[in-house]
PDB file of C-alpha atoms in Angstrom:
ATOM      1  CA  MET A   1     -94.926 -72.014-100.829  1.00  0.00           C
ATOM      2  CA  LYS A   2     -93.185 -68.965 -99.290  1.00  0.00           C
ATOM      3  CA  THR A   3     -92.059 -70.249 -96.186  1.00  0.00           C
ATOM      4  CA  ARG A   4     -92.006 -67.736 -93.046  1.00  0.00           C
ATOM      5  CA  ARG A   5     -88.575 -66.884 -93.331  1.00  0.00           C
ATOM      6  CA  ALA A   6     -89.237 -65.659 -97.066  1.00  0.00           C
ATOM      7  CA  TRP A   7     -92.486 -63.886 -96.422  1.00  0.00           C
ATOM      8  CA  ARG A   8     -90.892 -62.135 -93.441  1.00  0.00           C
ATOM      9  CA  ALA A   9     -87.286 -61.372 -96.049  1.00  0.00           C
ATOM     10  CA  THR A  10     -90.396 -59.791 -98.888  1.00  0.00           C
ATOM     11  CA  GLU A  11     -91.943 -57.890 -96.156  1.00  0.00           C
ATOM     12  CA  ARG A  12     -89.078 -56.185 -94.941  1.00  0.00           C
ATOM     13  CA  GLU A  13     -88.005 -55.231 -98.571  1.00  0.00           C
ATOM     14  CA  ALA A  14     -91.583 -53.829 -99.388  1.00  0.00           C
ATOM     15  CA  ALA A  15     -91.045 -51.985 -95.600  1.00  0.00           C
ATOM     16  CA  ARG A  16     -87.661 -50.710 -97.423  1.00  0.00           C
ATOM     17  CA  LYS A  17     -89.318 -49.373-100.119  1.00  0.00           C
ATOM     18  CA  GLU A  18     -91.949 -47.625 -99.085  1.00  0.00           C
ATOM     19  CA  ALA A  19     -89.856 -46.214 -96.779  1.00  0.00           C
ATOM     20  CA  ALA A  20     -87.344 -44.234 -98.982  1.00  0.00           C
ATOM     21  CA  GLU A  21     -90.520 -43.382-101.810  1.00  0.00           C
ATOM     22  CA  SER A  22     -91.466 -41.688 -98.455  1.00  0.00           C
ATOM     23  CA  GLY A  23     -88.747 -40.069 -97.646  1.00  0.00           C
ATOM     24  CA  SER A  24     -87.396 -38.838-101.390  1.00  0.00           C
ATOM     25  CA  ALA A  25     -91.538 -37.839-101.545  1.00  0.00           C
ATOM     26  CA  ARG A  26     -90.342 -35.627 -98.136  1.00  0.00           C
ATOM     27  CA  ILE A  27     -87.163 -33.925 -99.584  1.00  0.00           C
ATOM     28  CA  PRO A  28     -89.681 -31.419-101.756  1.00  0.00           C
ATOM     29  CA  GLY A  29     -91.513 -30.653 -99.119  1.00  0.00           C
ATOM     30  CA  LEU A  30     -88.683 -30.232 -96.846  1.00  0.00           C
ATOM     31  CA  LEU A  31     -86.837 -27.231 -99.328  1.00  0.00           C
ATOM     32  CA  ALA A  32     -90.118 -26.379 -99.952  1.00  0.00           C
ATOM     33  CA  ALA A  33     -90.687 -24.930 -96.212  1.00  0.00           C
ATOM     34  CA  GLY A  34     -87.179 -24.439 -95.902  1.00  0.00           C
ATOM     35  CA  ALA A  35     -87.999 -21.306 -98.697  1.00  0.00           C
ATOM     36  CA  GLY A  36     -91.194 -20.407 -97.020  1.00  0.00           C
ATOM     37  CA  ALA A  37     -89.285 -19.944 -93.605  1.00  0.00           C
ATOM     38  CA  LEU A  38     -86.212 -17.760 -95.555  1.00  0.00           C
ATOM     39  CA  ARG A  39     -89.226 -15.568 -96.799  1.00  0.00           C
ATOM     40  CA  GLY A  40     -90.104 -15.617 -93.234  1.00  0.00           C
ATOM     41  CA  ARG A  41     -89.339 -13.784 -90.273  1.00  0.00           C
ATOM     42  CA  VAL A  42     -86.008 -16.441 -90.739  1.00  0.00           C
ATOM     43  CA  GLY A  43     -84.966 -14.507 -93.681  1.00  0.00           C
ATOM     44  CA  TRP A  44     -86.258 -11.031 -92.174  1.00  0.00           C
ATOM     45  CA  ALA A  45     -83.796 -11.764 -89.308  1.00  0.00           C
ATOM     46  CA  LEU A  46     -80.599 -13.460 -92.306  1.00  0.00           C
ATOM     47  CA  GLY A  47     -81.394 -10.492 -94.039  1.00  0.00           C
ATOM     48  CA  ALA A  48     -81.125  -7.448 -90.889  1.00  0.00           C
ATOM     49  CA  VAL A  49     -77.785  -9.267 -89.888  1.00  0.00           C
ATOM     50  CA  LEU A  50     -76.369  -9.159 -93.872  1.00  0.00           C
ATOM     51  CA  VAL A  51     -77.434  -5.824 -94.228  1.00  0.00           C
ATOM     52  CA  LEU A  52     -75.231  -4.768 -90.508  1.00  0.00           C
ATOM     53  CA  ALA A  53     -72.566  -6.836 -91.184  1.00  0.00           C
ATOM     54  CA  LEU A  54     -72.361  -4.664 -94.680  1.00  0.00           C
ATOM     55  CA  GLY A  55     -72.758  -2.222 -92.473  1.00  0.00           C
ATOM     56  CA  LEU A  56     -69.606  -2.049 -90.395  1.00  0.00           C
ATOM     57  CA  VAL A  57     -67.595  -3.658 -92.318  1.00  0.00           C
ATOM     58  CA  GLY A  58     -68.624   0.004 -94.756  1.00  0.00           C
ATOM     59  CA  THR A  59     -68.354   2.154 -91.147  1.00  0.00           C
ATOM     60  CA  TRP A  60     -64.548   0.587 -91.265  1.00  0.00           C
ATOM     61  CA  LEU A  61     -63.799   1.336 -94.619  1.00  0.00           C
ATOM     62  CA  PHE A  62     -64.725   4.453 -93.920  1.00  0.00           C
ATOM     63  CA  VAL A  63     -62.944   6.038 -90.437  1.00  0.00           C
ATOM     64  CA  GLY A  64     -59.453   3.968 -91.801  1.00  0.00           C
ATOM     65  CA  SER A  65     -59.887   6.303 -95.508  1.00  0.00           C
ATOM     66  CA  GLU A  66     -60.697   8.886 -93.082  1.00  0.00           C
ATOM     67  CA  THR A  67     -57.984   8.515 -90.129  1.00  0.00           C
ATOM     68  CA  ARG A  68     -55.612   8.079 -93.432  1.00  0.00           C
ATOM     69  CA  GLY A  69     -56.586  11.226 -95.035  1.00  0.00           C
ATOM     70  CA  THR A  70     -56.760  13.303 -91.267  1.00  0.00           C
ATOM     71  CA  PRO A  71     -56.327  16.827 -92.390  1.00  0.00           C
ATOM     72  CA  PRO A  72     -53.416  18.551 -90.022  1.00  0.00           C
ATOM     73  CA  ASP A  73     -54.883  20.566 -86.681  1.00  0.00           C
ATOM     74  CA  THR A  74     -56.159  23.612 -87.170  1.00  0.00           C
ATOM     75  CA  ARG A  75     -55.091  24.699 -83.681  1.00  0.00           C
ATOM     76  CA  ALA A  76     -51.352  24.506 -84.620  1.00  0.00           C
ATOM     77  CA  ARG A  77     -49.428  27.130 -84.894  1.00  0.00           C
ATOM     78  CA  ALA A  78     -49.810  28.214 -89.013  1.00  0.00           C
ATOM     79  CA  TYR A  79     -45.707  29.682 -89.840  1.00  0.00           C
ATOM     80  CA  GLN A  80     -44.788  32.027 -92.419  1.00  0.00           C
ATOM     81  CA  ASP A  81     -42.721  30.687 -95.033  1.00  0.00           C
ATOM     82  CA  TYR A  82     -39.382  32.950 -92.786  1.00  0.00           C
ATOM     83  CA  ASP A  83     -36.370  31.188 -90.679  1.00  0.00           C
ATOM     84  CA  ALA A  84     -34.798  32.851 -88.350  1.00  0.00           C
ATOM     85  CA  CYS A  85     -31.832  31.105 -87.265  1.00  0.00           C
ATOM     86  CA  LEU A  86     -29.856  32.786 -84.019  1.00  0.00           C
ATOM     87  CA  LEU A  87     -25.782  31.829 -83.673  1.00  0.00           C
ATOM     88  CA  THR A  88     -24.259  31.756 -80.699  1.00  0.00           C
ATOM     89  CA  ASP A  89     -21.396  30.659 -78.654  1.00  0.00           C
ATOM     90  CA  ASP A  90     -20.632  27.462 -76.923  1.00  0.00           C
ATOM     91  CA  ARG A  91     -23.152  27.728 -73.428  1.00  0.00           C
ATOM     92  CA  GLY A  92     -26.447  27.910 -76.342  1.00  0.00           C
ATOM     93  CA  ILE A  93     -29.138  29.830 -75.027  1.00  0.00           C
ATOM     94  CA  VAL A  94     -28.996  28.737 -71.149  1.00  0.00           C
ATOM     95  CA  THR A  95     -29.838  31.074 -68.585  1.00  0.00           C
ATOM     96  CA  GLY A  96     -27.435  33.904 -67.738  1.00  0.00           C
ATOM     97  CA  ALA A  97     -25.583  32.560 -71.413  1.00  0.00           C
ATOM     98  CA  PRO A  98     -24.741  36.149 -73.448  1.00  0.00           C
ATOM     99  CA  ALA A  99     -27.901  34.584 -76.110  1.00  0.00           C
ATOM    100  CA  ALA A 100     -30.739  33.842 -73.704  1.00  0.00           C
ATOM    101  CA  PRO A 101     -32.354  37.142 -74.189  1.00  0.00           C
ATOM    102  CA  VAL A 102     -31.453  37.255 -77.889  1.00  0.00           C
ATOM    103  CA  TRP A 103     -33.106  34.187 -77.948  1.00  0.00           C
ATOM    104  CA  GLU A 104     -36.287  35.574 -75.303  1.00  0.00           C
ATOM    105  CA  GLY A 105     -36.718  37.839 -78.266  1.00  0.00           C
ATOM    106  CA  MET A 106     -36.774  35.554 -81.275  1.00  0.00           C
ATOM    107  CA  GLN A 107     -39.665  33.599 -79.355  1.00  0.00           C
ATOM    108  CA  ALA A 108     -41.254  37.284 -79.074  1.00  0.00           C
ATOM    109  CA  ALA A 109     -41.616  37.602 -82.517  1.00  0.00           C
ATOM    110  CA  SER A 110     -42.188  34.120 -83.273  1.00  0.00           C
ATOM    111  CA  LEU A 111     -45.734  34.238 -81.170  1.00  0.00           C
ATOM    112  CA  ASP A 112     -46.139  37.537 -82.966  1.00  0.00           C
ATOM    113  CA  LYS A 113     -45.419  36.521 -86.682  1.00  0.00           C
ATOM    114  CA  ARG A 114     -45.321  33.193 -86.550  1.00  0.00           C
ATOM    115  CA  ILE A 115     -41.865  33.455 -87.601  1.00  0.00           C
ATOM    116  CA  ARG A 116     -39.396  29.687 -87.055  1.00  0.00           C
ATOM    117  CA  VAL A 117     -36.994  30.612 -85.072  1.00  0.00           C
ATOM    118  CA  THR A 118     -33.956  27.854 -84.704  1.00  0.00           C
ATOM    119  CA  PHE A 119     -30.639  28.808 -83.042  1.00  0.00           C
ATOM    120  CA  VAL A 120     -27.441  26.704 -83.084  1.00  0.00           C
ATOM    121  CA  PRO A 121     -24.290  26.635 -81.023  1.00  0.00           C
ATOM    122  CA  VAL A 122     -20.611  27.065 -81.998  1.00  0.00           C
ATOM    123  CA  MET A 123     -19.155  24.077 -79.971  1.00  0.00           C
ATOM    124  CA  GLY A 124     -15.133  23.963 -80.181  1.00  0.00           C
ATOM    125  CA  GLU A 125     -12.192  26.941 -80.732  1.00  0.00           C
ATOM    126  CA  LYS A 126     -13.634  30.712 -79.737  1.00  0.00           C
ATOM    127  CA  SER A 127     -12.298  31.929 -83.333  1.00  0.00           C
ATOM    128  CA  VAL A 128     -13.647  33.554 -86.482  1.00  0.00           C
ATOM    129  CA  ALA A 129     -12.443  30.896 -88.422  1.00  0.00           C
ATOM    130  CA  ASN A 130     -14.559  28.371 -86.372  1.00  0.00           C
ATOM    131  CA  ALA A 131     -17.202  30.182 -86.750  1.00  0.00           C
ATOM    132  CA  ARG A 132     -17.947  30.157 -90.347  1.00  0.00           C
ATOM    133  CA  PRO A 133     -18.602  26.685 -91.125  1.00  0.00           C
ATOM    134  CA  PHE A 134     -21.769  27.347 -88.683  1.00  0.00           C
ATOM    135  CA  LEU A 135     -22.456  29.864 -90.787  1.00  0.00           C
ATOM    136  CA  ASN A 136     -22.294  28.441 -93.543  1.00  0.00           C
ATOM    137  CA  GLY A 137     -24.650  25.640 -92.676  1.00  0.00           C
ATOM    138  CA  LEU A 138     -27.118  28.376 -91.732  1.00  0.00           C
ATOM    139  CA  MET A 139     -26.893  30.060 -95.075  1.00  0.00           C
ATOM    140  CA  GLN A 140     -27.431  26.385 -96.064  1.00  0.00           C
ATOM    141  CA  ARG A 141     -30.886  26.472 -95.017  1.00  0.00           C
ATOM    142  CA  ASP A 142     -31.991  29.156 -96.099  1.00  0.00           C
ATOM    143  CA  CYS A 143     -32.499  30.903 -92.911  1.00  0.00           C
ATOM    144  CA  GLU A 144     -34.122  34.777 -93.978  1.00  0.00           C
ATOM    145  CA  ILE A 145     -32.785  36.375 -90.831  1.00  0.00           C
ATOM    146  CA  VAL A 146     -29.502  35.189 -89.793  1.00  0.00           C
ATOM    147  CA  VAL A 147     -28.799  36.903 -85.734  1.00  0.00           C
ATOM    148  CA  ALA A 148     -25.076  36.464 -84.298  1.00  0.00           C
ATOM    149  CA  SER A 149     -24.091  36.496 -81.006  1.00  0.00           C
ATOM    150  CA  GLY A 150     -20.893  36.714 -79.340  1.00  0.00           C
ATOM    151  CA  ALA A 151     -17.788  38.362 -80.707  1.00  0.00           C
ATOM    152  CA  PRO A 152     -16.478  35.086 -83.571  1.00  0.00           C
ATOM    153  CA  GLN A 153     -19.738  35.180 -84.669  1.00  0.00           C
ATOM    154  CA  VAL A 154     -20.687  38.480 -85.032  1.00  0.00           C
ATOM    155  CA  ALA A 155     -17.105  39.096 -87.191  1.00  0.00           C
ATOM    156  CA  ALA A 156     -18.369  35.663 -88.636  1.00  0.00           C
ATOM    157  CA  ALA A 157     -21.602  36.782 -90.054  1.00  0.00           C
ATOM    158  CA  GLU A 158     -20.638  40.882 -90.287  1.00  0.00           C
ATOM    159  CA  ALA A 159     -17.768  39.100 -93.244  1.00  0.00           C
ATOM    160  CA  ALA A 160     -20.891  37.701 -94.926  1.00  0.00           C
ATOM    161  CA  VAL A 161     -22.993  40.577 -95.420  1.00  0.00           C
ATOM    162  CA  GLU A 162     -21.704  41.291 -98.711  1.00  0.00           C
ATOM    163  CA  LYS A 163     -21.679  37.954-100.155  1.00  0.00           C
ATOM    164  CA  ASN A 164     -25.237  37.041 -99.367  1.00  0.00           C
ATOM    165  CA  PRO A 165     -27.434  40.329-100.271  1.00  0.00           C
ATOM    166  CA  LYS A 166     -30.519  37.940 -99.977  1.00  0.00           C
ATOM    167  CA  VAL A 167     -30.375  37.093 -96.293  1.00  0.00           C
ATOM    168  CA  ARG A 168     -30.983  40.256 -93.285  1.00  0.00           C
ATOM    169  CA  PHE A 169     -27.987  39.553 -90.826  1.00  0.00           C
ATOM    170  CA  VAL A 170     -28.709  41.345 -86.737  1.00  0.00           C
ATOM    171  CA  THR A 171     -25.387  40.972 -85.035  1.00  0.00           C
ATOM    172  CA  VAL A 172     -26.040  41.523 -81.009  1.00  0.00           C
ATOM    173  CA  GLY A 173     -22.367  44.056 -80.022  1.00  0.00           C
ATOM    174  CA  GLY A 174     -21.215  44.303 -83.324  1.00  0.00           C
ATOM    175  CA  GLU A 175     -18.265  47.318 -83.986  1.00  0.00           C
ATOM    176  CA  SER A 176     -19.204  50.280 -85.845  1.00  0.00           C
ATOM    177  CA  GLY A 177     -18.545  49.965 -89.524  1.00  0.00           C
ATOM    178  CA  ALA A 178     -19.290  50.202 -92.715  1.00  0.00           C
ATOM    179  CA  ALA A 179     -23.314  50.273 -93.146  1.00  0.00           C
ATOM    180  CA  HIS A 180     -25.331  47.995 -95.648  1.00  0.00           C
ATOM    181  CA  ASP A 181     -28.951  47.341 -96.265  1.00  0.00           C
ATOM    182  CA  ASN A 182     -28.799  43.921 -95.174  1.00  0.00           C
ATOM    183  CA  LEU A 183     -27.241  44.769 -91.906  1.00  0.00           C
ATOM    184  CA  VAL A 184     -29.012  45.095 -88.629  1.00  0.00           C
ATOM    185  CA  ARG A 185     -26.490  46.067 -86.035  1.00  0.00           C
ATOM    186  CA  VAL A 186     -28.451  45.597 -82.189  1.00  0.00           C
ATOM    187  CA  ALA A 187     -26.434  47.375 -78.841  1.00  0.00           C
ATOM    188  CA  PRO A 188     -27.023  44.554 -76.000  1.00  0.00           C
ATOM    189  CA  GLY A 189     -27.984  46.002 -72.777  1.00  0.00           C
ATOM    190  CA  ALA A 190     -31.858  45.794 -70.453  1.00  0.00           C
ATOM    191  CA  SER A 191     -33.339  46.409 -73.660  1.00  0.00           C
ATOM    192  CA  LEU A 192     -31.991  43.558 -75.799  1.00  0.00           C
ATOM    193  CA  LYS A 193     -34.497  40.979 -76.210  1.00  0.00           C
ATOM    194  CA  ASP A 194     -37.610  43.678 -76.816  1.00  0.00           C
ATOM    195  CA  ASP A 195     -34.607  45.211 -79.312  1.00  0.00           C
ATOM    196  CA  ILE A 196     -33.944  41.950 -80.908  1.00  0.00           C
ATOM    197  CA  ALA A 197     -37.998  41.389 -81.309  1.00  0.00           C
ATOM    198  CA  SER A 198     -38.812  44.094 -83.088  1.00  0.00           C
ATOM    199  CA  THR A 199     -35.834  43.649 -85.184  1.00  0.00           C
ATOM    200  CA  VAL A 200     -37.587  40.368 -86.259  1.00  0.00           C
ATOM    201  CA  LYS A 201     -40.799  41.404 -86.633  1.00  0.00           C
ATOM    202  CA  ARG A 202     -40.189  44.255 -88.850  1.00  0.00           C
ATOM    203  CA  LEU A 203     -37.326  42.466 -91.500  1.00  0.00           C
ATOM    204  CA  ALA A 204     -40.072  39.653 -91.651  1.00  0.00           C
ATOM    205  CA  ALA A 205     -42.763  41.936 -92.138  1.00  0.00           C
ATOM    206  CA  GLU A 206     -40.265  43.993 -94.935  1.00  0.00           C
ATOM    207  CA  GLY A 207     -39.513  40.233 -96.611  1.00  0.00           C
TER     208      GLY A 207
END
């Protein structure tokens, strides 16, 4: 004969088994409902989020590659492969210096013909010997046109004419001497800027 306590224990055990069985039976139903939800509105929402995320990643990769491979600005000045280099005294191209109008003329030629122009001042002793290394530096930089301003610089340039037949030399105020095909002497004066500009443009056009 079962006691009341034993009967309650048996009843609780039966309830636990029933709950376990009903829970197990509900799992497939829940899974099916979840799958159905994924196929419904939730599925569309998750799919849209996934597509959006992939689109953002693709856009980022595309923009990154475009940034790394962006071509140069077409508005940037396109120079010819031609360099005109000016050799000056230690005052350089400051306003009032002898080489100032020479540099202005070279800049004018550069704007018209897209020629690269640079200048190098000779620092130190005002002598031909001191100017020569600076001139040699321009030779090593492959300057197609070398313009010299100032007595030591002009003397050094004219002394290098025969040894550098492929370089076109332009000297300002050079003493009259032997003529050379690669040497042009320009007289100083009021028209110096225009004379330098026209000379550099002509030499660049001749190559």
